mmCIF file of C-alpha atoms in Angstrom:
data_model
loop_
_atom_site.group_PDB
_atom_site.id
_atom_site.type_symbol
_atom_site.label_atom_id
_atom_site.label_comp_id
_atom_site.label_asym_id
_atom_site.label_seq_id
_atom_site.Cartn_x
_atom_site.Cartn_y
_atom_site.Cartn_z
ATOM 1 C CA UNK A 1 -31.183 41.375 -29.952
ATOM 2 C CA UNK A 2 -32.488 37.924 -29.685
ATOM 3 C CA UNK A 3 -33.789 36.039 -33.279
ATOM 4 C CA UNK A 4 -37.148 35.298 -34.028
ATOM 5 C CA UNK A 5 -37.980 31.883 -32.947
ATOM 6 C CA UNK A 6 -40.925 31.921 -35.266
ATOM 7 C CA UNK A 7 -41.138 32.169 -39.078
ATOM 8 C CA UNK A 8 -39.290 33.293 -40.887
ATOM 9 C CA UNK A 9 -36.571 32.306 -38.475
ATOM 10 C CA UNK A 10 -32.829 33.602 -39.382
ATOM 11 C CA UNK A 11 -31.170 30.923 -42.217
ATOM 12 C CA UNK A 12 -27.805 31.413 -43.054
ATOM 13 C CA UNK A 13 -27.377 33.103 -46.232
ATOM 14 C CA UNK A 14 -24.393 31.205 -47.517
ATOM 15 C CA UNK A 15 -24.734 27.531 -48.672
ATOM 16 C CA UNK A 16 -23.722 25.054 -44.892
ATOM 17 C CA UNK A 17 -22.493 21.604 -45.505
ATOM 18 C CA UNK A 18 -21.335 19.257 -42.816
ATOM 19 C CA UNK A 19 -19.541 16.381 -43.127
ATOM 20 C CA UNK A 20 -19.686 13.271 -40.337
ATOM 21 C CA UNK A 21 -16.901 10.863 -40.355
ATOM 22 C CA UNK A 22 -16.412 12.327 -44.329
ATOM 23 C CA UNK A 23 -19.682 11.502 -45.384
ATOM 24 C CA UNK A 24 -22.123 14.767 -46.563
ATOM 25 C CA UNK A 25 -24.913 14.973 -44.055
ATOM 26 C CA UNK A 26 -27.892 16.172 -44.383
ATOM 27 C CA UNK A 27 -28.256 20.110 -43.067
ATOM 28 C CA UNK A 28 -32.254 20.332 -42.000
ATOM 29 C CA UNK A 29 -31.518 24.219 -40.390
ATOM 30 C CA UNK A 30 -28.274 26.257 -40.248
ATOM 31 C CA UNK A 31 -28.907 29.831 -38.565
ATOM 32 C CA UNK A 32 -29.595 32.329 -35.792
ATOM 33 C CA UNK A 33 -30.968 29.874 -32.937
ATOM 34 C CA UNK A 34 -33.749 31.272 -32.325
ATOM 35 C CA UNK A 35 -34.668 33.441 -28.829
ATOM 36 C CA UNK A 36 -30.706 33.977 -28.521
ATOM 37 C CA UNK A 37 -28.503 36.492 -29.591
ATOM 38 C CA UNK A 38 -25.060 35.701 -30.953
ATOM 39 C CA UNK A 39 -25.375 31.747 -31.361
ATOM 40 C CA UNK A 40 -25.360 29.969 -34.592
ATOM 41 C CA UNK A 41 -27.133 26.388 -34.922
ATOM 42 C CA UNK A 42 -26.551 23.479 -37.429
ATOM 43 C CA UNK A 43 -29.072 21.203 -36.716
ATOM 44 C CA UNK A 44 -28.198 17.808 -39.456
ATOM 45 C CA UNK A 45 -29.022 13.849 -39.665
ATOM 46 C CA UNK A 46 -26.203 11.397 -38.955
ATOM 47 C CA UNK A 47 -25.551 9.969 -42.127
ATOM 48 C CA UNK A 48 -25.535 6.310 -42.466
ATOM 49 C CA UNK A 49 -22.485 4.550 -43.128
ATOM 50 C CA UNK A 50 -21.250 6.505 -40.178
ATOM 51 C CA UNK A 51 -19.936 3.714 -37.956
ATOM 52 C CA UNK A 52 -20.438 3.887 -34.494
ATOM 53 C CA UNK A 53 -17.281 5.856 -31.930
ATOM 54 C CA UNK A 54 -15.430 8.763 -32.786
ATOM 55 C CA UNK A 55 -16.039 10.091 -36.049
ATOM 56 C CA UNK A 56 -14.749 13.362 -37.092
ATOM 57 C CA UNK A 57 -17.230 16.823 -37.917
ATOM 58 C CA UNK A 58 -16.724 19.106 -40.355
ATOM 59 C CA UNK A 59 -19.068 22.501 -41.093
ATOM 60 C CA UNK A 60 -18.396 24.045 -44.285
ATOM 61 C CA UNK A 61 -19.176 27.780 -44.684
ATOM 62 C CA UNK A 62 -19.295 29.781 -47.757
ATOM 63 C CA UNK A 63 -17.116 26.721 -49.001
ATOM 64 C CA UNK A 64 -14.641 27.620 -45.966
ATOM 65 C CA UNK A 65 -14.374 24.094 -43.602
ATOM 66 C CA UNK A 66 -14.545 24.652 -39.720
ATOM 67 C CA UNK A 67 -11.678 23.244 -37.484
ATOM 68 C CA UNK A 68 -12.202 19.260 -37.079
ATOM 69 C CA UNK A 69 -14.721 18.634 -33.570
ATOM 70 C CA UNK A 70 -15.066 14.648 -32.865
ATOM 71 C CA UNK A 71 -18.671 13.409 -31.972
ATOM 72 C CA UNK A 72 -19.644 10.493 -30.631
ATOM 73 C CA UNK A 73 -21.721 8.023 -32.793
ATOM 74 C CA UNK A 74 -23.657 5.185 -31.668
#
């Protein structure tokens, strides 16, 4: 079944951090994308003092980190 992709929307219900390039960003929605079933969405702001390239991206679950994914920074 698809999630609601109007309030209340589903949020995670354990704590989501991401790091960019080891700097905390900041998480504006981690959940249930809404009008899909099965797919989870981080949706965060670039930090600044991220320089621009590669820079390494980290999701941290329950206090568990995700494997490493590169972005690209500009």
């Amino acid at each position: 079944e698809a999630a609601p992709s109007q309030e209340p929307l589903a949020r995670a219900t354990q704590e989501v951090r991401v790091t960019v390039g080891g700097i905390d960003a900041q998480v504006l929605f981690a959940g249930l994308s809404p009008g899909f079933a099965g797919l989870f969405q981080v949706n965060i702001v670039v930090p600044e003092g991220v320089e621009s390239g590669d820079a390494e991206l980290i999701v941290y679950s329950g206090g568990q980190p995700s494997q490493t994914a590169t972005v690209a920074v500009r």
